[in-house]
Short mmCIF file of C-alpha atoms in Angstrom, two decimals:
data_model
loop_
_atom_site.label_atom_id
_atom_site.label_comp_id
_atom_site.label_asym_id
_atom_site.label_seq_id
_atom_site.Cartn_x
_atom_site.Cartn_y
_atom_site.Cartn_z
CA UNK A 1 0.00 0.00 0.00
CA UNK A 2 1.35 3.37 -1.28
CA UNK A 3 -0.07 5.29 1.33
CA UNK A 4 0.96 2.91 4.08
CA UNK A 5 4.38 3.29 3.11
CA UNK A 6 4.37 7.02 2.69
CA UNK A 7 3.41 7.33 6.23
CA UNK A 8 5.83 5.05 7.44
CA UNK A 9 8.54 7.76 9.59
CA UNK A 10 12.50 6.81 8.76
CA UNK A 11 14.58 5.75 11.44
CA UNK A 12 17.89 6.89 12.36
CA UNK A 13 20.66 5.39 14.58
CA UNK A 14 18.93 4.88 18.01
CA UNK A 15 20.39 7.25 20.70
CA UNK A 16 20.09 5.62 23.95
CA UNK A 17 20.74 6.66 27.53
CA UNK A 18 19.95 4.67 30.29
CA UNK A 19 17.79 2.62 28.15
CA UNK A 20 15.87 4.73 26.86
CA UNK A 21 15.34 6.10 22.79
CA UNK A 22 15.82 9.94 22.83
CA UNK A 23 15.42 10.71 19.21
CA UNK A 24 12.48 7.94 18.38
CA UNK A 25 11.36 7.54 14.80
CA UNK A 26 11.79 10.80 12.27
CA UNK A 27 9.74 11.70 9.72
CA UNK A 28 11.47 11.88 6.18
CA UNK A 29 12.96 15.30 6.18
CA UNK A 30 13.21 15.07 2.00
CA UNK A 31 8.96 14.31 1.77
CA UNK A 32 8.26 17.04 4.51
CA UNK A 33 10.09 19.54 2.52
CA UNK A 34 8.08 18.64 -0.51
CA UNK A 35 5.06 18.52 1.15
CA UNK A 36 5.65 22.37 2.22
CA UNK A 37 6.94 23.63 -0.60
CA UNK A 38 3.59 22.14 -2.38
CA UNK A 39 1.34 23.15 0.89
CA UNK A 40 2.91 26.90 0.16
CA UNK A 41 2.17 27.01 -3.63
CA UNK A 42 -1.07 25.66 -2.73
CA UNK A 43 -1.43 28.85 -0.58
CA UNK A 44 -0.39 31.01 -3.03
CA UNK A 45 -2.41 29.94 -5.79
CA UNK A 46 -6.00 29.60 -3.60
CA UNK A 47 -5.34 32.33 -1.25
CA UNK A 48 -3.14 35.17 -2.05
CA UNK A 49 -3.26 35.59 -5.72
CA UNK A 50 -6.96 34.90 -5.61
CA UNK A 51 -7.54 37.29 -3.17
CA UNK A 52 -8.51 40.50 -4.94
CA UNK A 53 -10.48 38.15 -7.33
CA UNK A 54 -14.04 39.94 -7.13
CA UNK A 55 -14.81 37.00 -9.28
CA UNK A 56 -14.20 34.84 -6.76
CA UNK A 57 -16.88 33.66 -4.00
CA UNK A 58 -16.81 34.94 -0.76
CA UNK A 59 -17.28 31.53 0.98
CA UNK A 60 -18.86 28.21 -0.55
CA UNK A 61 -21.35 28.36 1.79
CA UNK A 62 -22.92 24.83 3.39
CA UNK A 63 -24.56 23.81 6.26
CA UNK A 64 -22.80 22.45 9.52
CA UNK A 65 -24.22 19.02 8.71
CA UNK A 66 -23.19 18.73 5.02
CA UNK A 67 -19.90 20.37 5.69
CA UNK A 68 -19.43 17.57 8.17
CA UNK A 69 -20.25 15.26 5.47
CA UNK A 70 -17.83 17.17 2.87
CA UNK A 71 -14.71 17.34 5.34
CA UNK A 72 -12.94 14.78 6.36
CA UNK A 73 -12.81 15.23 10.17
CA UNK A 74 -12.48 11.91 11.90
CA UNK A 75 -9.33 11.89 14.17
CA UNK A 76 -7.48 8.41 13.22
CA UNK A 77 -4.73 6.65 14.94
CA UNK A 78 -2.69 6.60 11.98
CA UNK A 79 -1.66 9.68 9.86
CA UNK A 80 -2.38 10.25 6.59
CA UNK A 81 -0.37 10.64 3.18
CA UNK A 82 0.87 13.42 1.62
CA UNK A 83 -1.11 13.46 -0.88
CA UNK A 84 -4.17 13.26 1.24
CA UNK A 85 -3.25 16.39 3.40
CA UNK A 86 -2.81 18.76 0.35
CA UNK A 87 -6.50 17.45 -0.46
CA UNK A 88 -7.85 18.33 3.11
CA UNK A 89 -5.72 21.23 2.84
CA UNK A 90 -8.08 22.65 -0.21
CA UNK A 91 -11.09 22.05 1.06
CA UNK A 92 -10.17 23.84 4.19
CA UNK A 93 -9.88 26.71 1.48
CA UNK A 94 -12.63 26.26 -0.39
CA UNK A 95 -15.44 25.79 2.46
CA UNK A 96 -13.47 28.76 4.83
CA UNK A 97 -14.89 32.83 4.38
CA UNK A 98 -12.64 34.28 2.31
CA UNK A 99 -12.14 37.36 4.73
CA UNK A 100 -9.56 38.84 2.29
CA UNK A 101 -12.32 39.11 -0.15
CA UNK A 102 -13.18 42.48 -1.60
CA UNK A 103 -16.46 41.84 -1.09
CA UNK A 104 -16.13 40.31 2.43
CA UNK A 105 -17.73 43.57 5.01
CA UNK A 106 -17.79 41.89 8.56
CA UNK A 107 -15.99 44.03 11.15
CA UNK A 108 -12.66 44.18 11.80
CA UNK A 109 -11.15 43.12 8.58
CA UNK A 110 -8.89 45.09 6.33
CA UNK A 111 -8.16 42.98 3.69
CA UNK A 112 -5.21 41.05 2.74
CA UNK A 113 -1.46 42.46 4.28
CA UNK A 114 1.03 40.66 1.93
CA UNK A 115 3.30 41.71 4.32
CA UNK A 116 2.64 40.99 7.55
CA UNK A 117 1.57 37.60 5.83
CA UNK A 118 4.71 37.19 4.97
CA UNK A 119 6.00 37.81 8.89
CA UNK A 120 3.33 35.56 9.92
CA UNK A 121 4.45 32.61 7.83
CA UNK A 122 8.42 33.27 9.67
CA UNK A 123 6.76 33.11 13.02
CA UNK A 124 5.38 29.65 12.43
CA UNK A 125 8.09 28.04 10.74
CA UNK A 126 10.75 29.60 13.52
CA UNK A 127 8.22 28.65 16.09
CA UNK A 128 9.57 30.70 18.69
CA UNK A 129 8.37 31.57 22.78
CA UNK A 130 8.64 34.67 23.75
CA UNK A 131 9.42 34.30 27.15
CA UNK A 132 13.22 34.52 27.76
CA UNK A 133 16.13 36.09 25.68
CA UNK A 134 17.54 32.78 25.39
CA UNK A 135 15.08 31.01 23.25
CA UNK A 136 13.83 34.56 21.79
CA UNK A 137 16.27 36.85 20.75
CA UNK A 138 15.37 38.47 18.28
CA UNK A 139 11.40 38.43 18.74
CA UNK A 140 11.71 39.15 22.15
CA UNK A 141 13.46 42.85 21.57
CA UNK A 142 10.77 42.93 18.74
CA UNK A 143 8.00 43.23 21.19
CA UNK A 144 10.31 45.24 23.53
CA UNK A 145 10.53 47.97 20.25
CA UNK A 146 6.45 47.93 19.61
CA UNK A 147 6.08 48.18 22.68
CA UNK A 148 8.07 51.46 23.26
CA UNK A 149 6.61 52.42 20.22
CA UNK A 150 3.01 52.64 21.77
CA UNK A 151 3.90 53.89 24.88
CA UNK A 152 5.17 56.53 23.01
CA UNK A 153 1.67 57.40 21.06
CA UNK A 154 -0.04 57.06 24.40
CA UNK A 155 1.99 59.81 25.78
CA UNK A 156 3.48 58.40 29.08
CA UNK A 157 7.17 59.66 29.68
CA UNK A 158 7.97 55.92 30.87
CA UNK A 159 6.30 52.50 31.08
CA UNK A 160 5.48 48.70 30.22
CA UNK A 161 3.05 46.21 28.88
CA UNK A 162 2.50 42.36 27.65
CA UNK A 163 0.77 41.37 24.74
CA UNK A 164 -2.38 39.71 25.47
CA UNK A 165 -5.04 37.31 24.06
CA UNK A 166 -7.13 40.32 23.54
CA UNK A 167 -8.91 43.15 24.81
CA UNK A 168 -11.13 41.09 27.60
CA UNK A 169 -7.96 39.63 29.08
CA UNK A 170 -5.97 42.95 29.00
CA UNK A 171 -9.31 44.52 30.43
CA UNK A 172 -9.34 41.88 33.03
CA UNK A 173 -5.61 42.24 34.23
CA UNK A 174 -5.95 46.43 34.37
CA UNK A 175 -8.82 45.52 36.91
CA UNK A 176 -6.42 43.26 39.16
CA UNK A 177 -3.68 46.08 39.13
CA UNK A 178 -6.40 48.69 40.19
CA UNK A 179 -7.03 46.26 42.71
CA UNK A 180 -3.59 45.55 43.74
CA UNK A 181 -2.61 49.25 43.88
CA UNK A 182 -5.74 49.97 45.92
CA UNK A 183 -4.93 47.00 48.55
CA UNK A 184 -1.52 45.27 48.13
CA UNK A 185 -2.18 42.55 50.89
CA UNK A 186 -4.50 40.76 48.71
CA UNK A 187 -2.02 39.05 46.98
CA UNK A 188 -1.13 37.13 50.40
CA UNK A 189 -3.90 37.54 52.20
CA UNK A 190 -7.28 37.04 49.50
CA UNK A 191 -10.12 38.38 49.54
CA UNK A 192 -11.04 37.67 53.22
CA UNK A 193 -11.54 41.21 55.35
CA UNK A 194 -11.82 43.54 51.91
CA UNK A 195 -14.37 45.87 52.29
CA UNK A 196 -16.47 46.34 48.93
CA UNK A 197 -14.91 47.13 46.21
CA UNK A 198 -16.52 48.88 43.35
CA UNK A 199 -16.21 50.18 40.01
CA UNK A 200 -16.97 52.57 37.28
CA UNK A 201 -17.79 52.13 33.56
CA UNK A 202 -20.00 54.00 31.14
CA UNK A 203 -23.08 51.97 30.20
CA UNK A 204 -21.73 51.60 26.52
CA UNK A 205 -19.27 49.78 27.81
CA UNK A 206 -17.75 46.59 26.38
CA UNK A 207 -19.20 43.07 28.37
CA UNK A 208 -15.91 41.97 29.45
CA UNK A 209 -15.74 44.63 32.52
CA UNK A 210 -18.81 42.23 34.06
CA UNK A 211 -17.07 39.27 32.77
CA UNK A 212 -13.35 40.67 34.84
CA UNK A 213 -15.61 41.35 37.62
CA UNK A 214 -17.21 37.77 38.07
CA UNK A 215 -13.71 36.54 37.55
CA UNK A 216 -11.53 37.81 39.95
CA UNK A 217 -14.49 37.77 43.05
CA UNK A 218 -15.37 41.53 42.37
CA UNK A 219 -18.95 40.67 41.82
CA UNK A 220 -21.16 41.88 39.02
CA UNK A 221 -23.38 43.61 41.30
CA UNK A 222 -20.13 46.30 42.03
CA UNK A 223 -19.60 47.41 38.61
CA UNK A 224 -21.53 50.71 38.63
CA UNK A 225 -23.32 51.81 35.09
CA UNK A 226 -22.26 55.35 34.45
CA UNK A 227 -25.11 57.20 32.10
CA UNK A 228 -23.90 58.78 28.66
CA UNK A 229 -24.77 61.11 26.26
CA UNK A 230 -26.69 60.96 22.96
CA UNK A 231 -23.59 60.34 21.26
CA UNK A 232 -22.57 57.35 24.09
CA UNK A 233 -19.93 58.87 26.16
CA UNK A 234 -19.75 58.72 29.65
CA UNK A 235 -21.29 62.09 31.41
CA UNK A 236 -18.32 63.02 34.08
CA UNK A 237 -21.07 64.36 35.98
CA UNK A 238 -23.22 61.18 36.48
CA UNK A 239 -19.61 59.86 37.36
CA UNK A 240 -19.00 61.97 40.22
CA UNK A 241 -22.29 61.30 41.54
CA UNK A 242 -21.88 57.82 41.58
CA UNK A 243 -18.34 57.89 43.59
CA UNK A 244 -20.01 60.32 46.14
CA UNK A 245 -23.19 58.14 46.60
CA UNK A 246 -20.98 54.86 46.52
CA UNK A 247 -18.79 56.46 49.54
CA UNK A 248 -21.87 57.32 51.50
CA UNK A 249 -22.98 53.82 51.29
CA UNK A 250 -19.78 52.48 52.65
CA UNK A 251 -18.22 50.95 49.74
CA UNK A 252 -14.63 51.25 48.54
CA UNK A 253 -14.52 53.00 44.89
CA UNK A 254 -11.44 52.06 43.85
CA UNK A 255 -11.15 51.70 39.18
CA UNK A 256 -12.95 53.66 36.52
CA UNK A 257 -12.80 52.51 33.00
CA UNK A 258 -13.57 54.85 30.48
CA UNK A 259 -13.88 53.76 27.15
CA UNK A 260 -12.33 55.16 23.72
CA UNK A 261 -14.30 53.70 20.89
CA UNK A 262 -17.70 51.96 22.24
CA UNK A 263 -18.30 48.49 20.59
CA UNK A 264 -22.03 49.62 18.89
CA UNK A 265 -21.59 53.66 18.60
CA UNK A 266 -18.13 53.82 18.92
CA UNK A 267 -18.24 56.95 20.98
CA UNK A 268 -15.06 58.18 23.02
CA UNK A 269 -15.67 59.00 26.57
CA UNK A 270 -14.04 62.62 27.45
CA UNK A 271 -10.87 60.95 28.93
CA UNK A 272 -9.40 64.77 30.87
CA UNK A 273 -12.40 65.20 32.52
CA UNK A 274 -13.06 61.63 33.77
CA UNK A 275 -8.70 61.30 35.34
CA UNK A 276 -9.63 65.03 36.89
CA UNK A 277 -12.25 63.06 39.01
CA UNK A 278 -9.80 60.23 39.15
CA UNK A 279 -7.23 61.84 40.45
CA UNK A 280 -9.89 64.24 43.14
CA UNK A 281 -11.28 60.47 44.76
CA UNK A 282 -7.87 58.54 44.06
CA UNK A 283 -9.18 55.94 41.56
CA UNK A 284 -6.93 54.15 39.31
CA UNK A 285 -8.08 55.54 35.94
CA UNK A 286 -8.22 52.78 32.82
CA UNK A 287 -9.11 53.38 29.38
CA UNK A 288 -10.26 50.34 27.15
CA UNK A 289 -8.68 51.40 23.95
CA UNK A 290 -9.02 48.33 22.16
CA UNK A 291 -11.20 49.66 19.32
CA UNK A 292 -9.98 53.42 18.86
CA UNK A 293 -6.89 53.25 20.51
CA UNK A 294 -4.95 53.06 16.95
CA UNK A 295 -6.91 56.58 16.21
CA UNK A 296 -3.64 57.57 17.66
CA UNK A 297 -0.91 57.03 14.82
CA UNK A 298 -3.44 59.43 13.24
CA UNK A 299 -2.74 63.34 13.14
CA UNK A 300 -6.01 63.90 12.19
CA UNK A 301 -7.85 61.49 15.00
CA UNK A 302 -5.76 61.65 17.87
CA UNK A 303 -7.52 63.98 19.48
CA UNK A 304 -10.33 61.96 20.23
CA UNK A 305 -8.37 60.37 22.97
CA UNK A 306 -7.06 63.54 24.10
CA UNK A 307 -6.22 63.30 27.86
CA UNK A 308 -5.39 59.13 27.41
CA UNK A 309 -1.78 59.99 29.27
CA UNK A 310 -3.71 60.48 32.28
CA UNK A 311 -4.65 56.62 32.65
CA UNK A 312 -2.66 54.40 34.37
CA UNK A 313 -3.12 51.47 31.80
CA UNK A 314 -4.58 50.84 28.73
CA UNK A 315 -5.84 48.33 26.80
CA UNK A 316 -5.05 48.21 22.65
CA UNK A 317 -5.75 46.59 19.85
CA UNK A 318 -3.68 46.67 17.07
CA UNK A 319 -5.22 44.31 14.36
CA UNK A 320 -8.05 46.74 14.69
#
């Protein structure tokens, strides 16, 4: 059987210490090189050239259940062929959205970038971790530069960051610092003895400021609903009014989160006035800047997140 055999993995020399194989069975190092170079023109030819096709569909569109029936997706205990991936490899093109499309409008998508395409494709094939020099040279004094770079367009004189899953985790982690900064002992001592904590968010705000709250044992309950405008951004007013009533009541104000670019209106909240109350009740000011904070590399825009160097963190997308 030809397919049998392709499958079969070459075997070097058996390195053994202590008993035991350390390099195992290999796969042929000759066929996987083939198989990429074909897997990459396969690419090239269904993807990238074909991706400014307005000729071209969208997506061949099928239901879950025939899809199922169309795809092969039964996990074997033996591999398959060569031949046999490349064929699964084009009909995981031809039944995926086409997001490169020209005529492909969901959110978020700017078409294809041949070049960071090309960056993407060195990432995978170096594989790297970004988590020490040693394994991560070059990569990791990449995302040292970018980083720079956009602490520099948010205007603070000095600072750092990580690079996140997206905006919900970096949302979530800006909530534990505000929480850290407002009572250090938690990270020994819990939550036992806190008194309650709450928080402040305009009501246009994006769902993963609830979804921070239920996770780190803030409750739901203490994220306070500031009111906007007509145009969605938070009134500094309401704001204020909400920290005084929340002291009154005994509670422990401690985060705002304003928002530059709302998820439905995309409204900015007026960032300088919100840090002046900030800084008046001593509440760790963060601005979720994951859909307008790249309004910034723009002379023209920027100024819709005037005051943003006022926040002690801030969330980012780039991609968007």
């Amino acid at each position: 059987d030809n397919d049998q055999q392709e499958m079969v993995p070459s075997k070097k020399t058996a390195v053994l210490v202590d008993g035991i194989v350390l390099n195992g069975p290999t796969t042929d190092a000759k066929a996987g090189e083939k198989f990429v170079e074909e897997a990459c023109r396969l690419i090239m030819e269904e993807v990238v050239l074909k991706a400014t096709d307005v000729n071209e569909k969208v997506c061949e569109w099928r239901p879950p259940e025939q899809l199922k029936e169309l795809l092969d997706l039964e996990m074997r205990d033996t591999g398959e062929p060569p031949h046999r991936l490349l064929e699964l490899c084009r009909d995981v093109i031809r039944y995926s959205v086409k997001t490169n499309h020209p005529r492909f409008f969901n959110q978020l998508y700017a078409g294809l970038d041949y070049y960071s395409l090309v960056a993407r494709f060195m990432t995978e094939a170096l594989n790297p971790s970004v988590y020490t020099y040693e394994v991560s040279p070059v990569f990791l004094l990449v995302e040292e530069a970018v980083l720079k770079k956009m602490i520099e367009f948010i205007g603070w004189k000095e600072g750092d960051g990580i690079f996140n899953p997206g905006g919900s985790v970096s949302n979530m982690y800006a909530m534990n610092l505000a929480r850290y900064k407002y009572c250090p002992d938690i990270k020994e001592k819990g939550l036992s003895g806190l008194p309650r904590l709450i928080l402040f968010t305009s009501a246009e705000c994006h769902y993963s400021m609830k979804k921070a709250a239920s996770f780190l044992g803030i409750g739901t309950e203490n994220v306070c609903f500031v009111g906007t405008d007509g145009r969605g951004k938070m009134l500094p007013e309401e704001l204020e009014k909400q920290v005084w009533q929340a002291k009154k009541e005994g509670a422990a104000p401690f985060l705002v989160c304003a928002t530059s670019g709302t998820t439905v209106l995309g409204a900015f909240d007026p960032l300088d006035d919100i840090a002046d109350i900030c800084e008046r009740h001593g509440l760790w000011l963060h601005v979720d800047a994951s859909w307008g904070g790249s309004a910034l590399m723009s002379r023209k825009h920027r100024k819709l997140l005037h005051g943003i160097h006022r926040a002690d963190s801030v969330a980012w997308n780039p991609h968007k």
